[in-house]
Coordinates of C-alpha atoms in Angstrom, one line a residue:
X1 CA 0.0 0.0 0.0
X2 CA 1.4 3.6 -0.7
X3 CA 2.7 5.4 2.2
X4 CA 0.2 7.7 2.1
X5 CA -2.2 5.2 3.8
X6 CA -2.6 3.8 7.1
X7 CA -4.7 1.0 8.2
X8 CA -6.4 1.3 11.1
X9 CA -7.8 -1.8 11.8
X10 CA -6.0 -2.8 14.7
X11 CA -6.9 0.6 16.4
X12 CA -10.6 0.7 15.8
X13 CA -11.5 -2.6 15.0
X14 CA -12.4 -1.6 11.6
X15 CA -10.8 -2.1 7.9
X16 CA -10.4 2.0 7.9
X17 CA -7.5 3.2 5.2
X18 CA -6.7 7.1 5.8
X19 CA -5.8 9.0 2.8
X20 CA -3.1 12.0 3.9
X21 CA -2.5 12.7 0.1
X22 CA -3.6 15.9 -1.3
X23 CA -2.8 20.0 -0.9
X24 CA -2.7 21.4 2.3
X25 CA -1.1 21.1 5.8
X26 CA -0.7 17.8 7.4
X27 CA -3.6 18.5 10.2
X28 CA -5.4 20.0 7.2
X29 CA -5.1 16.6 5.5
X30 CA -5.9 14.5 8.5
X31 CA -9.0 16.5 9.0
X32 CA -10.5 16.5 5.5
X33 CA -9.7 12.4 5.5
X34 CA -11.5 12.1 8.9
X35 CA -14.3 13.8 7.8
X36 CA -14.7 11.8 4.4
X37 CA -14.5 8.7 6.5
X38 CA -17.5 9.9 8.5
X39 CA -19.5 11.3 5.8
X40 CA -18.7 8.2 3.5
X41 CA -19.8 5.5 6.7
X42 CA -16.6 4.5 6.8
X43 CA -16.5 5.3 10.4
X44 CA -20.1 4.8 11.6
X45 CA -21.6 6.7 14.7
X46 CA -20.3 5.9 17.9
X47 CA -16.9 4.1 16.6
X48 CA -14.2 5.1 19.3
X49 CA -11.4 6.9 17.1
X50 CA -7.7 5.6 18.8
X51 CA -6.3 8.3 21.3
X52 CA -4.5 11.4 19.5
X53 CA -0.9 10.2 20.7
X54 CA -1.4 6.3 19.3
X55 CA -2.9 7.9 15.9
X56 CA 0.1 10.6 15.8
X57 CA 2.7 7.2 16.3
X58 CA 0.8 5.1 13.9
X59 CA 0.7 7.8 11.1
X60 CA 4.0 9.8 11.5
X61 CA 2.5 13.4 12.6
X62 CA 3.3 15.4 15.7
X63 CA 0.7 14.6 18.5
X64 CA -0.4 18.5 18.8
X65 CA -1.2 18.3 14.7
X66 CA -3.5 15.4 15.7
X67 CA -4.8 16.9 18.9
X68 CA -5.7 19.6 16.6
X69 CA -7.5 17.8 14.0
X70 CA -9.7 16.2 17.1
X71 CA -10.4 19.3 18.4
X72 CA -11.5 21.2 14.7
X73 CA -13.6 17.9 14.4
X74 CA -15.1 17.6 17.2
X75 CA -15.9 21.6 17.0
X76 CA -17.8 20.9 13.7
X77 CA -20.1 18.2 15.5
X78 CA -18.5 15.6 13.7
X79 CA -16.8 13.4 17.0
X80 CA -17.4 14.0 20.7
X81 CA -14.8 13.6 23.2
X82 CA -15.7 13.0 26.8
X83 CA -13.6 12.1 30.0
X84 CA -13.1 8.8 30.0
X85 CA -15.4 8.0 26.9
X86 CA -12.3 9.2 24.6
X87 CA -13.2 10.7 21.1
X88 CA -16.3 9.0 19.3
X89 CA -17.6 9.4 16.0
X90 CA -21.0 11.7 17.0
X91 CA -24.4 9.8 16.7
X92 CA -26.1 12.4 15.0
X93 CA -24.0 11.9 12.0
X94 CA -25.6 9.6 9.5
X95 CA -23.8 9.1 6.1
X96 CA -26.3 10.9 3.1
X97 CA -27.8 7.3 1.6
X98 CA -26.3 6.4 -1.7
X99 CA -28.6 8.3 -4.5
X100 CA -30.3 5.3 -6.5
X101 CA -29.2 5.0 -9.9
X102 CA -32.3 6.1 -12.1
X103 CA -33.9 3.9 -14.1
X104 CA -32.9 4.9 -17.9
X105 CA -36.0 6.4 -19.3
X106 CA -37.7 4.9 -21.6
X107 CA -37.0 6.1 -25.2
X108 CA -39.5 8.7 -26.2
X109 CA -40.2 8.0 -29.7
X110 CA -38.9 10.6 -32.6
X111 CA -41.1 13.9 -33.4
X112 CA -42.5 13.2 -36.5
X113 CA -41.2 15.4 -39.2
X114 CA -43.8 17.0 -40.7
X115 CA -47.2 17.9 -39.1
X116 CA -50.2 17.1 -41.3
X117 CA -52.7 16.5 -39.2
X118 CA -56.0 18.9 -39.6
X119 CA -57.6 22.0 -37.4
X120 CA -53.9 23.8 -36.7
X121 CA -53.3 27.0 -38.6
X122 CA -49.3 27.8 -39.4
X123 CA -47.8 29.0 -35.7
X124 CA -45.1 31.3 -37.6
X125 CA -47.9 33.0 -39.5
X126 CA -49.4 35.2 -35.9
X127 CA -49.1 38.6 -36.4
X128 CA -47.0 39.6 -33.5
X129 CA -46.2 43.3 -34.1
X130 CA -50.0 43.5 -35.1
X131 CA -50.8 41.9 -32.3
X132 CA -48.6 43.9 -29.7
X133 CA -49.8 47.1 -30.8
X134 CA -53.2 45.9 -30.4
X135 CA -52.4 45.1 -27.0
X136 CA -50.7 48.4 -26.6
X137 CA -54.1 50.4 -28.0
X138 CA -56.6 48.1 -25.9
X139 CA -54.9 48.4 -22.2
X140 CA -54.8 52.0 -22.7
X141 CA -58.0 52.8 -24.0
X142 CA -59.5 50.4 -21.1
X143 CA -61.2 51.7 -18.3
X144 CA -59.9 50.7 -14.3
X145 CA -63.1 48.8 -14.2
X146 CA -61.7 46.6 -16.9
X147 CA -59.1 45.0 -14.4
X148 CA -61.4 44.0 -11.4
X149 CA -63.9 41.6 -11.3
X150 CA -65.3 41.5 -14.6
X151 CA -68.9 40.8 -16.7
X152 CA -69.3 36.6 -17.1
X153 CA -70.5 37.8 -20.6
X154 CA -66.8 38.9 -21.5
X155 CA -65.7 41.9 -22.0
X156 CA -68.1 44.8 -23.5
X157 CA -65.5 46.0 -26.2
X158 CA -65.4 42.3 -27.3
X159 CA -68.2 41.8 -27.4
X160 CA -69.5 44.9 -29.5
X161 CA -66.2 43.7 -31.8
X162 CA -67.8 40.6 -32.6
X163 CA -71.2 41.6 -33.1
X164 CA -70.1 43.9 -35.9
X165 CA -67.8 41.5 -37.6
X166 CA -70.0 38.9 -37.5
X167 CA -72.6 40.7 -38.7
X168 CA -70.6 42.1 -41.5
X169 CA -68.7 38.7 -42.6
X170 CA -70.8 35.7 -41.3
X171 CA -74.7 37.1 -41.6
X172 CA -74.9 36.2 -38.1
X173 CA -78.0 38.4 -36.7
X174 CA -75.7 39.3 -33.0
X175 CA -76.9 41.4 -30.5
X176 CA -73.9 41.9 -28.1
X177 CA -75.9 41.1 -24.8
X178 CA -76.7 37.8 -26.5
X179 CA -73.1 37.2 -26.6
X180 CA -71.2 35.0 -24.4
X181 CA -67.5 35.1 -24.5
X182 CA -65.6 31.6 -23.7
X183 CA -62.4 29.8 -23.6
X184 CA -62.9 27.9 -27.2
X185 CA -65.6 25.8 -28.6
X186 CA -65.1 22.5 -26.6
X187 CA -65.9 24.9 -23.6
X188 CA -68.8 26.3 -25.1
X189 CA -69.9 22.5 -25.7
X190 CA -69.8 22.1 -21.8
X191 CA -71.1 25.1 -20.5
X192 CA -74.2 24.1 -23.2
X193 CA -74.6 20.6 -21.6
X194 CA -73.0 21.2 -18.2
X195 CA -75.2 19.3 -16.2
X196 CA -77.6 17.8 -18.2
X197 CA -76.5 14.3 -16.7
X198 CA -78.1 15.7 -13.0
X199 CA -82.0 15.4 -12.4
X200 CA -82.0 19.5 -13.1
X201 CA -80.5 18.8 -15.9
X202 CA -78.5 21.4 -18.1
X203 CA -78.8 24.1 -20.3
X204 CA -79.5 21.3 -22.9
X205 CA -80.2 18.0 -22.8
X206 CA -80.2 15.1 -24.7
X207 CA -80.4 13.1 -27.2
X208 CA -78.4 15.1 -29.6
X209 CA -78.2 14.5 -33.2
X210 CA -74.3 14.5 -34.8
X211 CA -72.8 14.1 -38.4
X212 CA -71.7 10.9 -39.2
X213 CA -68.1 12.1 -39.3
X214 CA -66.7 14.8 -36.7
X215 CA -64.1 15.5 -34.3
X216 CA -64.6 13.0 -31.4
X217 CA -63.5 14.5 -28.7
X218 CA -66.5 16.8 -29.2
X219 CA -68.9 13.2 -29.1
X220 CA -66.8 12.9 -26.0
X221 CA -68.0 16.0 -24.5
X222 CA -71.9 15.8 -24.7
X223 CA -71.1 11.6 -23.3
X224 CA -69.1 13.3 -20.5
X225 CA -72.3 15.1 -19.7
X226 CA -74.5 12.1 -20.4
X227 CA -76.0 13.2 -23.5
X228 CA -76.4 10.5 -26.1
X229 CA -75.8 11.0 -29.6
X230 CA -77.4 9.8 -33.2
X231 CA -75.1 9.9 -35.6
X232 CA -77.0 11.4 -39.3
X233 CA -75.9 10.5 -42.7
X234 CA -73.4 12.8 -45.2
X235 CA -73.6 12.8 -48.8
X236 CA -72.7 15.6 -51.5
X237 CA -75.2 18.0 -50.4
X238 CA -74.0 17.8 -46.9
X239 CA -75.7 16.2 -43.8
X240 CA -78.6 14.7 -44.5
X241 CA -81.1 16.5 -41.8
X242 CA -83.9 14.6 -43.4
X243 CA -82.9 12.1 -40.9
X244 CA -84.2 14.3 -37.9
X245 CA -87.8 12.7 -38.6
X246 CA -86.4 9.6 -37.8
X247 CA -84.8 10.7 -34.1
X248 CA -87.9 11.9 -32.6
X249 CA -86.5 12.3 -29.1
X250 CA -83.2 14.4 -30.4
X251 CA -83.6 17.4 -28.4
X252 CA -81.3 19.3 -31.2
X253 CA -78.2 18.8 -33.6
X254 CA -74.8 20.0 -34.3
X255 CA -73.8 20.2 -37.8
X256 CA -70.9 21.8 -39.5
X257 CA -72.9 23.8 -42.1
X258 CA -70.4 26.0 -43.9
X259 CA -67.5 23.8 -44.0
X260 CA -68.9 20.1 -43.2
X261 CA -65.5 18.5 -40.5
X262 CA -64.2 17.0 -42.3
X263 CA -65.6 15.6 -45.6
X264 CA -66.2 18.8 -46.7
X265 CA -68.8 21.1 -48.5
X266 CA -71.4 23.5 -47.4
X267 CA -74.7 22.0 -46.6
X268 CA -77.0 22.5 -49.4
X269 CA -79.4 25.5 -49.1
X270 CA -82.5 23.3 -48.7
X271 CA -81.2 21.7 -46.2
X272 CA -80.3 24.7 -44.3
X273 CA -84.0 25.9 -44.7
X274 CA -84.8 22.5 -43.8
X275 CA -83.0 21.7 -40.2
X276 CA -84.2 25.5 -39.1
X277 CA -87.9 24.5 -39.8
X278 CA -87.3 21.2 -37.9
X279 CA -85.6 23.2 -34.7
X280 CA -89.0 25.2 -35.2
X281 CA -91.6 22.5 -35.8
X282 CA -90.0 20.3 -33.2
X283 CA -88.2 22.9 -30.6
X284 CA -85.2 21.9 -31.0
X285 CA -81.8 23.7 -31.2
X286 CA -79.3 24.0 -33.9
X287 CA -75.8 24.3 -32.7
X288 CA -74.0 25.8 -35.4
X289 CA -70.0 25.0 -35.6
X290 CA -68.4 27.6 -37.7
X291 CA -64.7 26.7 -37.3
X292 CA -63.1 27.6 -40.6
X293 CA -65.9 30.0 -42.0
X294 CA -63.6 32.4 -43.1
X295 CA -61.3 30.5 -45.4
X296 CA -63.3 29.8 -48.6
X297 CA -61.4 29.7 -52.4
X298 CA -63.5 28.6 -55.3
X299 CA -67.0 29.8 -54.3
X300 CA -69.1 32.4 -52.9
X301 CA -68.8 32.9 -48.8
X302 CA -71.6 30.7 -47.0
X303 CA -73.3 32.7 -44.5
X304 CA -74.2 31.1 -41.3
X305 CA -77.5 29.0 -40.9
X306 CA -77.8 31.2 -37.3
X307 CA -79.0 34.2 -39.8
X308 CA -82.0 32.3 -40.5
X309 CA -83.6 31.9 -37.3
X310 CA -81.5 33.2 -34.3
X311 CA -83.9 32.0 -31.8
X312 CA -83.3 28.1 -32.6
X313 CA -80.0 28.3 -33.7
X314 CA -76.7 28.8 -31.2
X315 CA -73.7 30.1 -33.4
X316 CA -70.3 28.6 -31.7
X317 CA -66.5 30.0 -32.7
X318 CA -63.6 30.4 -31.5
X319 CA -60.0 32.1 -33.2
X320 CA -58.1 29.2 -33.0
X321 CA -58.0 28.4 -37.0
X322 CA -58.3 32.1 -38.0
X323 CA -55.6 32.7 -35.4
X324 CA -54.1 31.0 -32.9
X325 CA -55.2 27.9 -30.7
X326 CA -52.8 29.7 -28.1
X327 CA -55.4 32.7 -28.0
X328 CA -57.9 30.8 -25.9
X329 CA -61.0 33.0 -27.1
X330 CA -64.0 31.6 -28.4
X331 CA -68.2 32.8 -28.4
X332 CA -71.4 32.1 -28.6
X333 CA -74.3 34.0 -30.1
X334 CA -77.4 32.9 -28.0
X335 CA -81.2 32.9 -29.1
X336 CA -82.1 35.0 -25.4
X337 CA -83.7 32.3 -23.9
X338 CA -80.5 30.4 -23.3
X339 CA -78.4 33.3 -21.6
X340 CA -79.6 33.5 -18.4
X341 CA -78.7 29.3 -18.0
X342 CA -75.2 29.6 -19.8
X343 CA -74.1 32.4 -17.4
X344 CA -75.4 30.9 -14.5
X345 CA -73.2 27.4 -15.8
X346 CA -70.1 30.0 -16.1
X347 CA -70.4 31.0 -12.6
X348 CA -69.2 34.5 -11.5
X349 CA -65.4 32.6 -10.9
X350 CA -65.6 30.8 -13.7
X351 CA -61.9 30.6 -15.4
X352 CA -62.5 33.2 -18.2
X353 CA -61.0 34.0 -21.0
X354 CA -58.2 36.4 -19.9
X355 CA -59.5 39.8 -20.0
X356 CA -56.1 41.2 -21.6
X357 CA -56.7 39.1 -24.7
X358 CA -60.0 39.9 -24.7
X359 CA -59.2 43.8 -24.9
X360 CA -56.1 43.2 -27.7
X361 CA -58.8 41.2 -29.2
X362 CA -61.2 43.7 -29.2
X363 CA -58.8 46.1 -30.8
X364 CA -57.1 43.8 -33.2
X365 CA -61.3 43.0 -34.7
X366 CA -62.1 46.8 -34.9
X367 CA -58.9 48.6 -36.1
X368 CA -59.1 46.3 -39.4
X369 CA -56.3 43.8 -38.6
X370 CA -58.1 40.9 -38.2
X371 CA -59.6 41.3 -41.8
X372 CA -56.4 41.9 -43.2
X373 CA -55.0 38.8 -41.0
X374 CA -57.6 36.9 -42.7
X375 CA -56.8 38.2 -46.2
X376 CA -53.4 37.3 -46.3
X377 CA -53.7 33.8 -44.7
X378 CA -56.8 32.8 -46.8
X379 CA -54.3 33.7 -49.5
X380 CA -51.2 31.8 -48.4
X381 CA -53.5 28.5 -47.6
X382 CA -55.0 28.8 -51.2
X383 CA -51.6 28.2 -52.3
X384 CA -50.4 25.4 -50.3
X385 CA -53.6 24.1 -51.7
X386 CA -53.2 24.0 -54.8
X387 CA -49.7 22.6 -54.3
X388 CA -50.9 19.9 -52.6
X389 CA -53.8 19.3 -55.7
X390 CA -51.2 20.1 -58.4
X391 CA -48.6 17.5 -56.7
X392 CA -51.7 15.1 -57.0
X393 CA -52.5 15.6 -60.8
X394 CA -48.8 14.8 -61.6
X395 CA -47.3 12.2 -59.5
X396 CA -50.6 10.3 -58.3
X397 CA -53.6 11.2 -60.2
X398 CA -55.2 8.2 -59.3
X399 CA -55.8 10.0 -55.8
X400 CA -58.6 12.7 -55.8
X401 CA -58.6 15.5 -53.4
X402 CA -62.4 16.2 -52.2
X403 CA -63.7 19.4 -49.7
X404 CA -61.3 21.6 -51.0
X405 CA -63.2 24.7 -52.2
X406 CA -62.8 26.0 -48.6
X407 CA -61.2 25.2 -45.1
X408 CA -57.9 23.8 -43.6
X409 CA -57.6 20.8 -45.3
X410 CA -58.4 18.1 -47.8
X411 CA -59.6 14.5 -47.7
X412 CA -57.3 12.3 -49.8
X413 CA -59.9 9.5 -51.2
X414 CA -58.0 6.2 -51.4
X415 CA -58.7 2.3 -52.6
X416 CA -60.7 0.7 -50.6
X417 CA -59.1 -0.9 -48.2
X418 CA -56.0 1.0 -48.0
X419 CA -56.6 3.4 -45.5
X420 CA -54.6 1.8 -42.9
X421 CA -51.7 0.3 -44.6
X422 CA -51.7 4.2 -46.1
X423 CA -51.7 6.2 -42.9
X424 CA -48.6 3.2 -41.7
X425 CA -46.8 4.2 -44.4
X426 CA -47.0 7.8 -43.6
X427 CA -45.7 7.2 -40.2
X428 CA -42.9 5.7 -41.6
X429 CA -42.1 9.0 -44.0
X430 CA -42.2 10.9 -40.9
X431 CA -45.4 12.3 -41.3
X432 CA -48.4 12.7 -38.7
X433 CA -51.6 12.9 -40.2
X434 CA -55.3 11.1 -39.8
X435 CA -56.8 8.4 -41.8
X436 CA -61.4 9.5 -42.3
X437 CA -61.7 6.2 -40.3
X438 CA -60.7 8.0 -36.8
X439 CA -63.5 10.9 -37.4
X440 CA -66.8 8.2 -37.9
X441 CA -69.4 7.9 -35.8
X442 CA -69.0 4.4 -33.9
X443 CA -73.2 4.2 -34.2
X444 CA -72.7 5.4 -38.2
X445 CA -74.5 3.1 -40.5
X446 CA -73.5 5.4 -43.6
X447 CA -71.2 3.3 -46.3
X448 CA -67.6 4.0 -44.8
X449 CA -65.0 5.1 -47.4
X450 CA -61.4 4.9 -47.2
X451 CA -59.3 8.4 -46.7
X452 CA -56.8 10.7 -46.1
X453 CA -57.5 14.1 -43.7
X454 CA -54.4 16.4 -44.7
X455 CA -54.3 19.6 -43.0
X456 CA -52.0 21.7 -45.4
X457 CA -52.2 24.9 -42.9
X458 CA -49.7 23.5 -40.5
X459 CA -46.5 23.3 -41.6
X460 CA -44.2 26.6 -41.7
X461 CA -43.7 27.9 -45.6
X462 CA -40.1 26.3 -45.8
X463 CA -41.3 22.9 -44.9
X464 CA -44.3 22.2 -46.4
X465 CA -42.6 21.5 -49.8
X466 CA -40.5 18.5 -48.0
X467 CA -43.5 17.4 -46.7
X468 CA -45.9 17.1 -50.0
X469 CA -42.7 15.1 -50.8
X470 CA -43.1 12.5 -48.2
X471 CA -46.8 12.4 -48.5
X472 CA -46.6 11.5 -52.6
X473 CA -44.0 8.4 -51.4
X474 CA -46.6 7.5 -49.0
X475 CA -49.8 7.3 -51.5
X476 CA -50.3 3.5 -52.4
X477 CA -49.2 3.2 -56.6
X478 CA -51.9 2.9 -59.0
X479 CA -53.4 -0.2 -59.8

């Protein structure tokens, strides 16, 4: 063994080995070793160290450089030394327990490496300085009442904002007192039904009727609240509300009328006509999603149903395709017999909407940058679309885009029986996109068709080339 250590085995009646290498004085040396043995267990609490004078023999130091060391030690609460006990290694020092080696974790799997999956409009597209000097203009222009406890409606300058607007652009008939300012449209959905599983039951009840296809976590929602749904058949003219005669009990319907999620297509004018003389005839409700209403291309803008009847018809939306999902803002527009029940199911500390967004909001809708917002972006997704339908027309033709004259996306029509083996493949290219099949109805008796949902509003302008790239090596060859 090297000189430097000393066994103290015989002296303690322990396997002990001092190290007195290192910088420093000799007592500073012997002190830092001592300590280490303590702190490391080596020396457990209540082992008798060997007198000063043995250890200063044993290891070659003067007996005061020892003494010394003791002393310093014993100062710092590591040893006490009593008459006649001699010099102990303190009880109260317990060595830390050895840290346990973490698990590895488990391997997360690889970020796919192009988004394509529907409903998310291009993050590096929000207008920041816009939006920062709307923030500026709307906290200055807001009264001190606009930062205490506020109006469960929302905020007034909102909601006069959105009256206006979608007045002007939607045909919605909106009185700002029948407005109702929320988080998004999955919170409107509960503050509709919030309750309705309870013997007072909610706002609304059920049954409801749904389309066929449609987001599920919204079907997910009205089961949450214990509201049963019938699912109603699609074809080219849209839902087929016809179907309502057949679902006597269905206390109302949601539909998708301007843009149907996420087949696509408007529903057809008599039908529109038609589900608002059922809501009356029956006294039902229409809910009325309008979550892309703003993005149309090859035809005329379709106003919303709501216009027809504002008494039977709810009118639900949100910014968060026109926007940002990050601006957690969304409305209803309420026939007036429903207010009085949806505030009451917001509560007076409801978790609103933040009023600061709801004042840039205001001011980003009535100084005219919201329009232009909407310009420019309906502009720039018209293009990826047609990149994405041209890239189809040359390298798989076989494949037929449908739902495309308006919205965030396009259904990709495939073989039957390929859906599956299709969306696999896309996974493989790196992509994350949705085959039709996880948007259907469990209850749908409809035929079921095999399909692509592509949302082509996603991905930043740099990558969404790359990524029509590995979509076209996905697409099964032509047969």
């Amino acid at each position: 063994m090297p000189e430097s250590w000393v066994n103290l085995a015989e002296r303690i009646g322990s396997d002990l080995h001092v190290d007195l290498s290192g910088p420093g004085s000799r007592r500073a040396v012997l002190i830092r070793a001592l300590r280490d043995a303590v702190r490391e267990g080596r020396l457990a609490p209540g082992t008798r160290l060997p007198p000063y004078r043995s250890l200063a023999a044993d290891l070659g130091l003067a007996r005061n450089t020892v003494a010394d060391a003791y002393a310093e030690l014993v100062a710092e609460g590591w040893l006490t030394a009593r008459q006649g006990s001699g010099t102990r290694v303190a009880e109260r020092v317990r060595p830390p327990k050895r840290p346990r080696k973490p698990k590895p974790a488990p391997a997360r799997p690889e970020a796919p490496a192009y988004n394509l999956r529907q409903g998310t409009p291009d993050a590096s597209s929000f207008p920041r300085a816009a939006w920062l000097a709307a923030a500026r203009r709307g906290l200055n222009a807001a009264p001190n009442e606009a930062f205490g406890p506020g109006d469960p409606r929302g905020r007034v300058e909102l909601r006069r904002a959105l009256a206006d607007y979608l007045t002007r652009a939607r045909g919605v008939r909106a009185d700002p007192e029948r407005i109702v300012v929320c988080s998004g449209f999955a919170h409107a959905l509960r503050l509709l039904f919030a309750g309705a599983r309870g013997a007072g039951g909610g706002v609304l009840r059920g049954p409801f009727a749904v389309e066929s296809y449609g987001l599920g976590f919204h079907r997910e929602i009205l089961a949450d609240s214990g509201v049963r749904t019938v699912p109603l058949g699609l074809d080219e003219q849209g839902t087929r509300v016809a179907e309502l005669a057949d679902a006597p009990r269905a206390r109302g319907v949601l539909l998708t009328p301007a843009h149907q999620f996420p087949t696509g297509g408007p529903l057809h004018a008599t039908r529109r006509a038609a589900v608002v003389d059922w809501a009356r005839g029956s006294g039902g409700l229409v809910l009325e999603d309008d979550y892309d209403g703003e993005f149309r291309y090859d035809r005329e803008p379709v106003g919303a149903v709501q216009g027809l009847d504002p008494e039977r018809v709810v009118y639900l939306g949100s910014v968060s395709k026109s926007l940002s999902p990050a601006v957690r803002i969304g409305w209803m527009v309420l026939p007036e017999q429903l207010v009085d029940g949806v505030l009451a199911a917001k509560g007076e500390r409801e978790a609103w909407a933040s009023v600061l967004d709801q004042l840039t909001l205001a001011d980003f809708i009535a100084s005219g940058q919201y329009d232009r917002h909407i310009r420019r972006m309906r502009q720039r997704y018209r293009h990826r679309r047609d990149r994405l339908v041209t890239a189809l027309a040359e390298r798989a033709p076989h494949i037929t885009a449908t739902g495309i004259a308006a919205g965030l996306h396009a259904v990709l029509r495939l073989p039957p029986g390929t859906e599956a083996s299709v969306v696999k493949a896309a996974a493989w290219q790196g992509i994350a996109l949705d085959g039709l099949a996880a948007f259907r109805h469990p209850r749908a008796t409809m035929p079921a068709g095999d399909g692509l949902v592509v949302g082509y509003s996603t991905p930043t302008e740099h990558a969404y080339g790359a990524a029509l790239e590995a979509l076209l090596r996905a697409l099964p060859p032509s047969s």
